[in-house]
Amino acid sequence: MNGSIRLGRVVGVPLRMHWSVPLLVILFAYGLARQTLPVWIPGRPPLVYAVAGVVGAALLMGSLVLHETAHAATARRKEISVQDVTLWALGGMTRMGRPKTAAAAFLVAVSGPLTSLVVGGAALGAGIGLHALSGWAAVPAVVLFWLGWANLFLGVFNLLPAVPLDGGRVVQALLWWRTGDRERADLAASRGGQVTGVLMAGAGWVVLLRGAPIGLWLVFIGLFVMVVAGAERRHAALHTALRGLRVSEAMTAPVATGADWLTAQNFIDEVAVHARHSVVPLLDFEGRPSGVVQIRRLAAVPAASRASLRVRELAIPLSQCAVAAPDDLLTEALDRISLRTGMRLLVVDAGHLVGIVTGKDVARLMQRHTLGDGTRG
């Protein structure tokens, strides 16, 4: 996600934080310190409320990390690739590949809410235990009680049957298991997500008009659900249209390439000025693909440095590119594309580059098959 920084790793997966998270922490800390704690345990010094508010907000962020870590850990146990875990203003997001079975999809989806429910129950139990020892006057008991209810709400809310919420993923998995058709299940779940998003945004607007600020939050979440569910619906439609097709049917071949040992200036003169794509695949001394270089990155190199800088130093290495074989299913190969790899697919056969698939190639293939279906109809 753009605007995020890396904090470390959880279960071997990069953990990132969006710039909006500190604002979320401040919001929760303020609400806990200025509203919740003074009502439940009045008469404490402002500093006590402030410290307790910050601690409570930090614990809630830790709970969100546990929620997303459960998704990541379950996905890795089911041999699903996980790119990273990112915290942001609306909670958390775990980017991963598509599950291979409905059972794996179900377990990954349900693991997060179950973790939140367990954490919520544990926090409530700890808060009740402190209450039994020292009464509700104990600030830690109130913070734990607040944390427990927040996690229970998080777990239940995420089980709403709306993609991209975890409940929507559960519905996807159940429909997939029931029908045996992943694309059909994805389309149905994404439609449900769009409807739920509209209802959430509408309900939030009504609440906001009645003077409750939380309505604005519901509007934002509803709009987010609508947008993501719409994107997933288009993605499912794409998979349906491309079902059964191979990578070789979509790729452009032969593809223009350049040697990775050339200087930036020689590469610009000999290759880049004739390139038809915004990126150019690179080959090493043995003629094997070593990565890709972006034309805009070449253009950004100062003229004084182009004669000494090798183009391989500007390249995105092959390990960070999406790669497929000509006989791979196109739908499975396209799942390897992400913001990290770029919107292109390098087609490699026996270690040699034989083609490339871009968004234009896929669009052209879909148009051709649409025309073919119309002719047959």
XYZ file of C-alpha atoms in Angstrom:
377
model
C 0.000 0.000 0.000
C 1.319 3.447 -0.926
C 2.316 5.662 1.990
C 3.309 2.795 4.289
C 6.572 2.088 6.096
C 8.038 -1.243 7.097
C 8.068 -2.025 10.826
C 9.505 -5.544 10.845
C 8.243 -9.074 10.232
C 5.531 -11.320 11.659
C 5.542 -15.085 10.988
C 8.191 -14.407 8.331
C 6.048 -11.818 6.519
C 6.851 -8.083 6.220
C 4.756 -5.945 8.586
C 3.963 -2.456 7.296
C 2.171 0.559 8.753
C 0.255 3.162 6.750
C 0.683 6.817 7.662
C -2.961 6.903 8.805
C -2.323 4.514 11.724
C -0.873 7.166 14.091
C -4.021 9.223 13.479
C -6.114 6.176 14.382
C -4.104 5.649 17.585
C -4.585 9.307 18.547
C -8.320 9.039 17.889
C -8.735 5.927 20.047
C -6.464 7.273 22.785
C -8.396 10.555 22.886
C -11.766 8.826 23.034
C -10.627 6.486 25.794
C -8.897 9.211 27.856
C -11.482 12.002 27.454
C -14.747 10.087 27.282
C -14.720 6.434 28.381
C -12.388 6.490 31.388
C -13.734 9.684 33.026
C -17.280 8.263 32.845
C -16.394 4.857 34.279
C -13.849 5.982 36.884
C -14.216 9.717 37.538
C -11.880 11.778 39.669
C -8.523 10.560 38.357
C -5.752 12.997 37.346
C -5.688 13.891 33.613
C -2.225 12.319 33.282
C -3.586 8.942 34.415
C -6.335 9.120 31.805
C -3.857 10.150 29.101
C -1.408 7.323 29.827
C -4.212 4.761 30.062
C -5.664 6.028 26.778
C -2.349 5.650 24.949
C -1.774 2.174 26.426
C -5.294 1.071 25.495
C -4.951 2.356 21.925
C -1.560 0.634 21.558
C -3.048 -2.644 22.838
C -5.858 -2.334 20.310
C -3.312 -1.877 17.509
C -1.538 -4.973 18.818
C -4.861 -6.818 18.606
C -5.188 -5.793 14.964
C -1.700 -7.156 14.331
C -2.722 -10.470 15.918
C -5.861 -10.550 13.741
C -3.865 -10.111 10.528
C -1.064 -12.392 11.739
C -3.627 -15.173 12.122
C -4.587 -14.732 8.457
C -0.937 -14.760 7.379
C 0.032 -17.752 9.533
C -2.945 -19.827 8.356
C -2.255 -18.928 4.725
C 1.377 -19.994 5.017
C 0.355 -23.289 6.641
C -1.895 -23.879 3.632
C 1.021 -23.093 1.277
C -0.486 -19.793 0.087
C 2.025 -17.078 -0.703
C 1.771 -14.016 1.562
C 3.254 -10.717 0.403
C 2.856 -8.538 3.496
C 0.637 -7.383 6.363
C -0.307 -3.706 6.475
C -2.065 -1.745 9.215
C -4.087 1.255 8.099
C -6.974 3.521 9.128
C -9.713 0.931 8.529
C -7.907 -1.875 10.350
C -5.515 -4.231 8.621
C -4.905 -5.956 5.302
C -3.016 -9.147 4.479
C -2.007 -9.459 0.843
C -1.760 -13.065 -0.297
C -2.230 -15.363 -3.249
C -5.459 -17.152 -4.088
C -6.198 -20.312 -2.052
C -6.163 -23.555 -4.022
C -9.134 -25.127 -2.258
C -12.376 -23.949 -0.675
C -11.326 -25.455 2.655
C -8.099 -23.434 2.682
C -10.012 -20.258 1.766
C -12.460 -20.863 4.618
C -9.748 -21.454 7.222
C -7.779 -18.368 6.175
C -10.890 -16.176 6.256
C -12.224 -17.361 9.604
C -8.859 -17.330 11.434
C -8.776 -13.540 11.859
C -12.227 -13.047 13.438
C -11.730 -16.084 15.680
C -8.467 -14.585 16.930
C -10.202 -11.274 17.680
C -12.968 -13.086 19.549
C -10.433 -15.065 21.594
C -8.408 -11.921 22.396
C -11.621 -10.104 23.313
C -12.722 -12.879 25.632
C -9.296 -13.042 27.269
C -9.224 -9.265 27.817
C -12.735 -9.296 29.303
C -11.759 -12.178 31.575
C -8.641 -10.334 32.736
C -10.654 -7.161 33.330
C -13.263 -9.051 35.360
C -10.461 -10.670 37.352
C -8.973 -7.273 38.213
C -12.431 -6.045 39.129
C -12.860 -8.908 41.562
C -9.554 -7.976 43.191
C -9.790 -4.203 43.343
C -13.176 -3.109 41.993
C -13.952 -1.037 38.922
C -11.856 1.819 40.289
C -8.773 0.063 38.907
C -7.784 1.834 35.691
C -6.201 -1.317 34.148
C -9.444 -3.210 34.649
C -11.423 -0.599 32.718
C -8.833 -0.495 29.917
C -8.954 -4.292 29.597
C -12.745 -4.258 29.635
C -12.750 -1.641 26.848
C -10.166 -3.640 24.897
C -12.207 -6.812 25.254
C -15.401 -5.262 23.911
C -13.466 -3.585 21.073
C -12.052 -6.954 19.994
C -15.411 -8.672 20.248
C -16.900 -5.935 18.059
C -13.979 -6.296 15.617
C -14.492 -10.053 15.381
C -18.266 -9.835 14.880
C -18.045 -6.894 12.465
C -15.507 -8.712 10.290
C -17.904 -11.648 10.003
C -20.424 -9.525 8.098
C -21.058 -11.290 4.736
C -19.487 -8.571 2.602
C -16.315 -8.830 0.552
C -13.619 -7.723 1.425
C -14.568 -8.347 5.080
C -13.666 -11.780 6.411
C -17.331 -12.791 6.482
C -17.479 -12.173 2.740
C -14.472 -14.452 2.286
C -16.246 -17.107 4.345
C -19.284 -16.808 2.055
C -16.986 -17.121 -0.973
C -15.433 -20.288 0.417
C -18.805 -21.862 1.261
C -20.247 -21.057 -2.175
C -17.103 -22.415 -3.811
C -17.397 -25.633 -1.792
C -21.109 -25.901 -2.564
C -20.976 -25.207 -6.309
C -17.432 -26.308 -7.142
C -17.099 -23.130 -9.218
C -14.680 -20.547 -7.796
C -15.524 -17.794 -10.292
C -19.255 -18.175 -9.725
C -18.709 -17.999 -5.967
C -16.510 -14.913 -6.333
C -19.131 -13.147 -8.463
C -21.927 -13.894 -5.997
C -19.889 -12.825 -2.960
C -18.714 -9.620 -4.628
C -22.310 -8.696 -5.550
C -23.278 -9.239 -1.928
C -20.362 -7.037 -0.880
C -21.548 -4.207 -3.129
C -25.086 -4.395 -1.721
C -23.818 -4.487 1.863
C -21.503 -1.558 1.180
C -24.425 0.526 -0.102
C -26.491 -0.360 2.977
C -23.611 0.481 5.329
C -22.965 3.829 3.657
C -26.684 4.653 3.736
C -27.002 3.698 7.398
C -23.909 5.729 8.229
C -25.355 8.769 6.469
C -28.605 8.480 8.475
C -26.658 8.147 11.737
C -24.505 11.135 10.807
C -27.567 13.287 10.081
C -28.850 12.417 13.543
C -25.728 13.943 15.060
C -23.579 10.861 15.754
C -20.012 11.275 14.397
C -19.588 7.493 14.135
C -21.868 7.713 11.114
C -19.017 9.241 9.113
C -16.902 6.188 9.901
C -19.671 3.899 8.666
C -19.950 5.916 5.448
C -16.206 5.543 4.794
C -16.278 1.804 5.495
C -19.354 1.354 3.311
C -17.738 3.198 0.406
C -14.550 1.157 0.850
C -16.534 -2.099 0.784
C -18.402 -0.949 -2.344
C -15.199 -0.063 -4.215
C -13.286 -3.222 -3.309
C -16.272 -5.501 -3.928
C -16.736 -3.871 -7.339
C -13.080 -4.450 -8.171
C -13.356 -8.094 -7.115
C -16.482 -8.510 -9.213
C -14.591 -7.271 -12.284
C -11.696 -9.575 -11.377
C -14.042 -12.555 -11.126
C -15.620 -11.665 -14.461
C -12.148 -11.533 -16.001
C -11.324 -14.995 -14.666
C -14.608 -16.333 -16.024
C -13.905 -14.928 -19.488
C -10.348 -16.318 -19.554
C -11.159 -19.728 -18.095
C -9.258 -22.546 -19.786
C -6.986 -20.268 -21.838
C -3.199 -20.654 -21.781
C -0.548 -17.980 -21.404
C 0.677 -18.673 -24.938
C -2.682 -17.515 -26.329
C -2.300 -14.042 -24.814
C 1.414 -13.327 -25.018
C 3.127 -11.002 -27.444
C 6.003 -12.738 -29.243
C 8.706 -12.179 -30.145
C 9.413 -9.527 -27.533
C 12.003 -6.758 -27.838
C 14.821 -7.201 -25.321
C 18.119 -5.606 -24.414
C 21.426 -6.755 -22.971
C 21.776 -6.031 -19.254
C 25.509 -5.322 -19.529
C 25.036 -2.277 -21.761
C 25.550 1.189 -20.355
C 22.450 3.291 -19.862
C 23.430 5.524 -22.786
C 24.016 2.635 -25.193
C 20.782 0.997 -24.061
C 18.834 4.199 -24.706
C 20.387 4.628 -28.166
C 20.115 1.007 -29.268
C 17.005 -0.316 -27.509
C 14.864 2.166 -25.584
C 14.169 4.578 -28.445
C 12.677 1.689 -30.463
C 10.742 0.080 -27.588
C 6.964 -0.285 -27.878
C 6.388 -0.959 -24.159
C 7.083 1.123 -21.067
C 9.411 -1.609 -19.788
C 12.040 -3.657 -21.610
C 13.064 -7.196 -20.560
C 16.803 -7.707 -20.052
C 18.985 -10.678 -21.014
C 22.298 -11.711 -19.482
C 25.435 -12.962 -21.291
C 23.856 -16.427 -21.711
C 20.692 -15.026 -23.248
C 18.565 -15.738 -20.192
C 16.171 -13.166 -18.706
C 17.612 -11.258 -15.763
C 14.857 -8.692 -15.135
C 13.196 -5.641 -16.673
C 14.050 -1.954 -16.857
C 11.515 0.874 -16.915
C 11.923 3.497 -19.624
C 11.014 6.283 -17.203
C 13.789 5.183 -14.870
C 16.272 5.338 -17.714
C 15.070 8.829 -18.595
C 15.598 9.943 -14.993
C 19.338 9.090 -15.054
C 21.430 12.278 -15.352
C 23.137 12.586 -18.732
C 26.554 12.712 -17.075
C 26.037 9.286 -15.482
C 24.600 7.398 -18.446
C 27.975 6.492 -19.971
C 29.238 4.735 -16.820
C 26.054 3.245 -15.338
C 25.128 -0.285 -16.412
C 21.478 -0.836 -17.181
C 21.388 -3.883 -14.882
C 21.923 -1.481 -11.970
C 18.617 0.195 -12.808
C 16.690 -3.004 -13.425
C 13.993 -4.794 -11.463
C 15.515 -8.275 -10.943
C 13.767 -11.362 -12.271
C 13.025 -12.498 -8.700
C 10.660 -9.508 -8.361
C 8.898 -10.083 -11.684
C 5.815 -12.183 -12.423
C 6.915 -15.173 -14.512
C 4.927 -17.933 -16.232
C 5.404 -20.766 -18.704
C 3.583 -20.787 -22.068
C 1.389 -23.747 -21.062
C 0.324 -22.293 -17.686
C -3.320 -21.405 -17.269
C -3.676 -17.692 -17.936
C -5.959 -17.096 -14.948
C -3.456 -18.687 -12.542
C -0.552 -16.801 -14.094
C -2.348 -13.443 -13.812
C -2.766 -14.047 -10.070
C 1.012 -13.674 -9.751
C 0.801 -10.060 -10.893
C 0.802 -7.439 -8.139
C 1.856 -3.843 -7.533
C 5.250 -5.212 -6.518
C 5.804 -7.151 -9.744
C 4.243 -4.585 -12.058
C 1.327 -5.156 -14.431
C 3.148 -7.508 -16.785
C 3.949 -11.185 -17.075
C 7.225 -12.511 -18.482
C 6.780 -15.793 -20.336
C 9.786 -18.081 -19.914
C 10.294 -21.510 -21.470
C 13.326 -23.677 -20.615
C 15.084 -20.646 -19.153
C 14.588 -18.439 -22.229
C 12.218 -15.508 -22.669
C 9.618 -16.321 -25.324
C 7.031 -13.579 -24.810
C 5.360 -11.031 -22.566
C 1.767 -10.499 -21.427
C 0.525 -6.991 -20.643
C -2.871 -5.527 -19.862
C -3.352 -4.669 -23.529
C -2.662 -8.288 -24.503
C -5.323 -9.537 -22.076
C -7.852 -6.929 -23.262
C -7.208 -7.874 -26.886
C -7.665 -11.573 -26.096
C -10.963 -10.913 -24.300
C -12.246 -8.869 -27.235
C -11.308 -11.630 -29.669
C -13.098 -14.280 -27.647
C -16.120 -12.012 -27.185
C -16.340 -11.620 -30.957
C -15.949 -15.358 -31.369
C -18.765 -16.054 -28.903
C -20.978 -13.531 -30.681
C -20.317 -15.145 -34.064
C -21.130 -18.600 -32.707
C -24.310 -17.198 -31.102
